[in-house]
Short mmCIF file of C-alpha atoms in Angstrom, two decimals:
data_model
loop_
_atom_site.label_atom_id
_atom_site.label_comp_id
_atom_site.label_asym_id
_atom_site.label_seq_id
_atom_site.Cartn_x
_atom_site.Cartn_y
_atom_site.Cartn_z
CA UNK A 1 -0.42 0.13 0.37
CA UNK A 2 1.75 2.81 -0.92
CA UNK A 3 -1.14 5.81 -0.92
CA UNK A 4 -0.31 8.55 1.13
CA UNK A 5 -1.54 12.60 0.87
CA UNK A 6 0.23 15.11 -0.46
CA UNK A 7 -0.03 18.63 -0.17
CA UNK A 8 -3.43 20.62 -1.86
CA UNK A 9 -2.27 23.97 -1.25
CA UNK A 10 -4.08 26.14 0.85
CA UNK A 11 -4.58 23.70 4.81
CA UNK A 12 -5.94 21.05 1.61
CA UNK A 13 -3.80 17.41 0.98
CA UNK A 14 -4.72 14.65 -1.79
CA UNK A 15 -4.73 11.34 -1.57
CA UNK A 16 -5.00 8.73 -4.11
CA UNK A 17 -6.10 5.51 -3.34
CA UNK A 18 -6.58 2.11 -5.38
CA UNK A 19 -9.25 0.20 -5.04
CA UNK A 20 -7.46 -1.88 -1.93
CA UNK A 21 -6.35 1.02 -0.29
CA UNK A 22 -9.98 2.66 -0.75
CA UNK A 23 -12.19 -0.65 0.18
CA UNK A 24 -9.73 -1.58 2.63
CA UNK A 25 -10.03 1.98 4.65
CA UNK A 26 -13.66 1.75 4.49
CA UNK A 27 -13.96 -1.01 6.16
CA UNK A 28 -12.12 -0.40 9.10
CA UNK A 29 -13.84 3.21 10.23
CA UNK A 30 -17.30 1.04 9.53
CA UNK A 31 -15.32 -1.13 12.55
CA UNK A 32 -14.70 1.94 13.63
CA UNK A 33 -17.84 2.70 13.53
CA UNK A 34 -19.73 -0.78 15.12
CA UNK A 35 -17.92 -0.13 17.97
CA UNK A 36 -18.16 3.30 18.99
CA UNK A 37 -21.78 2.22 18.92
CA UNK A 38 -25.48 4.64 17.59
CA UNK A 39 -25.51 7.69 19.70
CA UNK A 40 -27.98 8.00 21.83
CA UNK A 41 -31.58 7.16 20.99
CA UNK A 42 -30.48 4.64 19.13
CA UNK A 43 -29.79 4.57 15.31
CA UNK A 44 -32.60 6.92 14.54
CA UNK A 45 -30.35 9.79 16.02
CA UNK A 46 -34.06 11.29 18.17
CA UNK A 47 -32.63 14.39 18.94
CA UNK A 48 -35.55 14.29 21.97
CA UNK A 49 -33.41 11.28 23.32
CA UNK A 50 -29.87 12.65 22.52
CA UNK A 51 -30.79 16.37 24.68
CA UNK A 52 -31.49 14.77 27.61
CA UNK A 53 -29.03 11.48 28.29
CA UNK A 54 -26.31 11.49 29.79
CA UNK A 55 -22.97 9.31 29.62
CA UNK A 56 -21.91 6.53 31.13
CA UNK A 57 -20.06 6.87 34.66
CA UNK A 58 -17.47 4.41 34.12
CA UNK A 59 -15.11 3.84 31.97
CA UNK A 60 -15.86 1.33 29.40
CA UNK A 61 -14.62 -2.57 29.26
CA UNK A 62 -13.20 -3.16 26.69
CA UNK A 63 -9.49 -2.15 25.88
CA UNK A 64 -10.02 -0.04 23.03
CA UNK A 65 -12.60 1.00 23.84
CA UNK A 66 -11.07 3.15 27.21
CA UNK A 67 -7.88 4.06 25.44
CA UNK A 68 -10.96 6.04 23.26
CA UNK A 69 -12.48 7.35 26.14
CA UNK A 70 -10.03 7.17 28.77
CA UNK A 71 -10.98 8.94 31.94
CA UNK A 72 -9.81 11.78 32.70
CA UNK A 73 -8.22 11.67 36.02
CA UNK A 74 -5.91 9.05 36.40
CA UNK A 75 -6.39 4.72 34.86
CA UNK A 76 -8.49 3.56 37.55
CA UNK A 77 -6.84 0.13 36.96
CA UNK A 78 -4.18 2.53 39.17
CA UNK A 79 -6.75 3.41 41.87
CA UNK A 80 -6.44 2.21 45.21
CA UNK A 81 -8.51 3.10 47.71
CA UNK A 82 -7.55 6.59 49.07
CA UNK A 83 -8.40 7.34 44.94
CA UNK A 84 -12.16 7.11 45.72
CA UNK A 85 -12.61 11.37 44.86
CA UNK A 86 -10.49 10.81 42.37
CA UNK A 87 -12.73 8.33 40.98
CA UNK A 88 -15.96 10.20 41.24
CA UNK A 89 -14.60 13.22 39.75
CA UNK A 90 -13.51 10.84 36.74
CA UNK A 91 -17.07 9.38 36.77
CA UNK A 92 -19.16 13.62 36.89
CA UNK A 93 -16.40 14.28 33.65
CA UNK A 94 -17.19 11.32 32.05
CA UNK A 95 -20.91 11.34 32.23
CA UNK A 96 -20.96 15.00 30.94
CA UNK A 97 -17.93 14.45 28.23
CA UNK A 98 -18.26 10.94 26.52
CA UNK A 99 -21.68 11.30 24.49
CA UNK A 100 -20.16 14.47 22.41
CA UNK A 101 -16.69 12.93 22.21
CA UNK A 102 -18.35 9.21 20.77
CA UNK A 103 -20.13 11.86 19.01
CA UNK A 104 -17.33 13.20 17.23
CA UNK A 105 -15.79 9.82 16.75
CA UNK A 106 -19.20 8.96 14.98
CA UNK A 107 -19.01 11.81 12.52
CA UNK A 108 -15.16 11.48 12.27
CA UNK A 109 -15.42 7.95 11.27
CA UNK A 110 -18.95 8.62 8.56
CA UNK A 111 -16.21 11.35 6.85
CA UNK A 112 -13.91 10.01 6.41
CA UNK A 113 -16.47 6.56 4.92
CA UNK A 114 -18.38 9.55 3.02
CA UNK A 115 -15.65 10.47 1.29
CA UNK A 116 -14.52 6.92 -0.05
CA UNK A 117 -18.12 6.22 -0.70
CA UNK A 118 -17.77 9.14 -3.03
CA UNK A 119 -15.40 7.24 -5.30
CA UNK A 120 -18.25 4.76 -5.84
CA UNK A 121 -16.07 2.15 -5.19
CA UNK A 122 -13.39 2.05 -7.00
CA UNK A 123 -9.06 3.57 -6.67
CA UNK A 124 -9.13 7.42 -7.17
CA UNK A 125 -7.96 10.06 -5.71
CA UNK A 126 -9.47 11.68 -2.42
CA UNK A 127 -9.22 15.45 -1.81
CA UNK A 128 -9.77 16.71 2.51
CA UNK A 129 -10.24 20.61 2.25
CA UNK A 130 -8.85 22.47 5.36
CA UNK A 131 -12.01 22.49 6.83
CA UNK A 132 -12.21 17.94 6.98
CA UNK A 133 -8.34 17.07 7.18
CA UNK A 134 -9.07 17.57 11.50
CA UNK A 135 -12.23 14.99 10.52
CA UNK A 136 -9.61 12.47 8.60
CA UNK A 137 -6.32 13.73 11.61
CA UNK A 138 -9.66 12.17 14.15
CA UNK A 139 -10.96 9.18 12.23
CA UNK A 140 -6.99 7.86 11.63
CA UNK A 141 -5.66 7.95 15.12
CA UNK A 142 -8.85 6.55 16.55
CA UNK A 143 -8.47 3.80 14.48
CA UNK A 144 -4.62 3.48 15.11
CA UNK A 145 -5.07 4.06 17.98
CA UNK A 146 -7.22 0.52 18.39
CA UNK A 147 -5.09 -1.34 16.85
CA UNK A 148 -2.64 -0.14 18.78
CA UNK A 149 -4.48 -2.07 21.86
CA UNK A 150 -5.71 -4.56 19.38
CA UNK A 151 -2.01 -6.08 18.32
CA UNK A 152 -0.98 -5.01 22.36
CA UNK A 153 1.76 -2.28 20.81
CA UNK A 154 4.33 -0.48 23.34
CA UNK A 155 6.58 1.97 22.43
CA UNK A 156 9.48 -0.49 22.79
CA UNK A 157 7.82 -2.75 20.35
CA UNK A 158 7.18 -0.78 17.80
CA UNK A 159 10.45 -1.01 15.82
CA UNK A 160 9.28 -4.88 16.46
CA UNK A 161 6.40 -4.56 13.51
CA UNK A 162 9.23 -3.75 10.79
CA UNK A 163 10.74 -6.85 10.89
CA UNK A 164 7.40 -9.30 11.89
CA UNK A 165 7.57 -12.20 9.86
CA UNK A 166 4.19 -13.19 7.31
CA UNK A 167 3.70 -16.70 8.74
CA UNK A 168 2.77 -14.10 12.01
CA UNK A 169 -1.10 -14.20 12.60
CA UNK A 170 -0.71 -10.82 13.65
CA UNK A 171 1.09 -9.22 9.90
CA UNK A 172 -2.48 -7.89 8.34
CA UNK A 173 -3.20 -5.59 11.12
CA UNK A 174 0.82 -4.19 12.26
CA UNK A 175 0.60 -3.98 7.87
CA UNK A 176 -2.61 -1.70 8.37
CA UNK A 177 -1.38 -0.05 11.39
CA UNK A 178 1.25 0.94 9.77
CA UNK A 179 0.12 2.48 7.23
CA UNK A 180 -2.46 3.95 9.45
CA UNK A 181 0.81 5.94 10.80
CA UNK A 182 2.31 6.39 7.25
CA UNK A 183 -1.31 8.05 6.65
CA UNK A 184 -1.51 9.89 9.31
CA UNK A 185 1.95 11.53 9.08
CA UNK A 186 1.83 12.19 5.43
CA UNK A 187 -1.88 14.33 6.24
CA UNK A 188 -0.13 15.82 9.09
CA UNK A 189 2.51 17.00 6.47
CA UNK A 190 0.17 18.00 3.68
CA UNK A 191 -1.48 20.26 5.95
CA UNK A 192 0.90 22.47 7.13
CA UNK A 193 3.53 22.58 3.46
#
């Protein structure tokens, strides 16, 4: 996979994706949407339910979701009995912020899916204007964080990912993880040129 972002001037960027790259990126974003889940009121998006909805007060049990929606005040797994006040503050913060954060992450992923859908199932050039670059960066970051958690990647391990044998069952996910990192980096460079 070689498609990387290039500057299109004025804080915008463009990327040429072949059919396989577009398909993989779209599939990953759809899986991200499934992981994040529907908003308040379900898939119908009942505006009244969303208006009165409060978020959860506990961190998600899924490690990938916990990475996407971390506690505001420390790691609950490291908290001791004396940290009850910190846990309560984290729960209160989560209660009032997580739904908005989830909505933003859903919107970022949908933005990318729609851009890829505009290619009509084929490869092609996707143009990202200056206002959409933040959504792309957010969506790519969320994918990379999620894959990193699923692969149990640490800073020490990252160099070893390049040396995985082809027989390693993690290889396809590692390739996607590394590609997403290259996409992020190239997009950042493109919009700052």
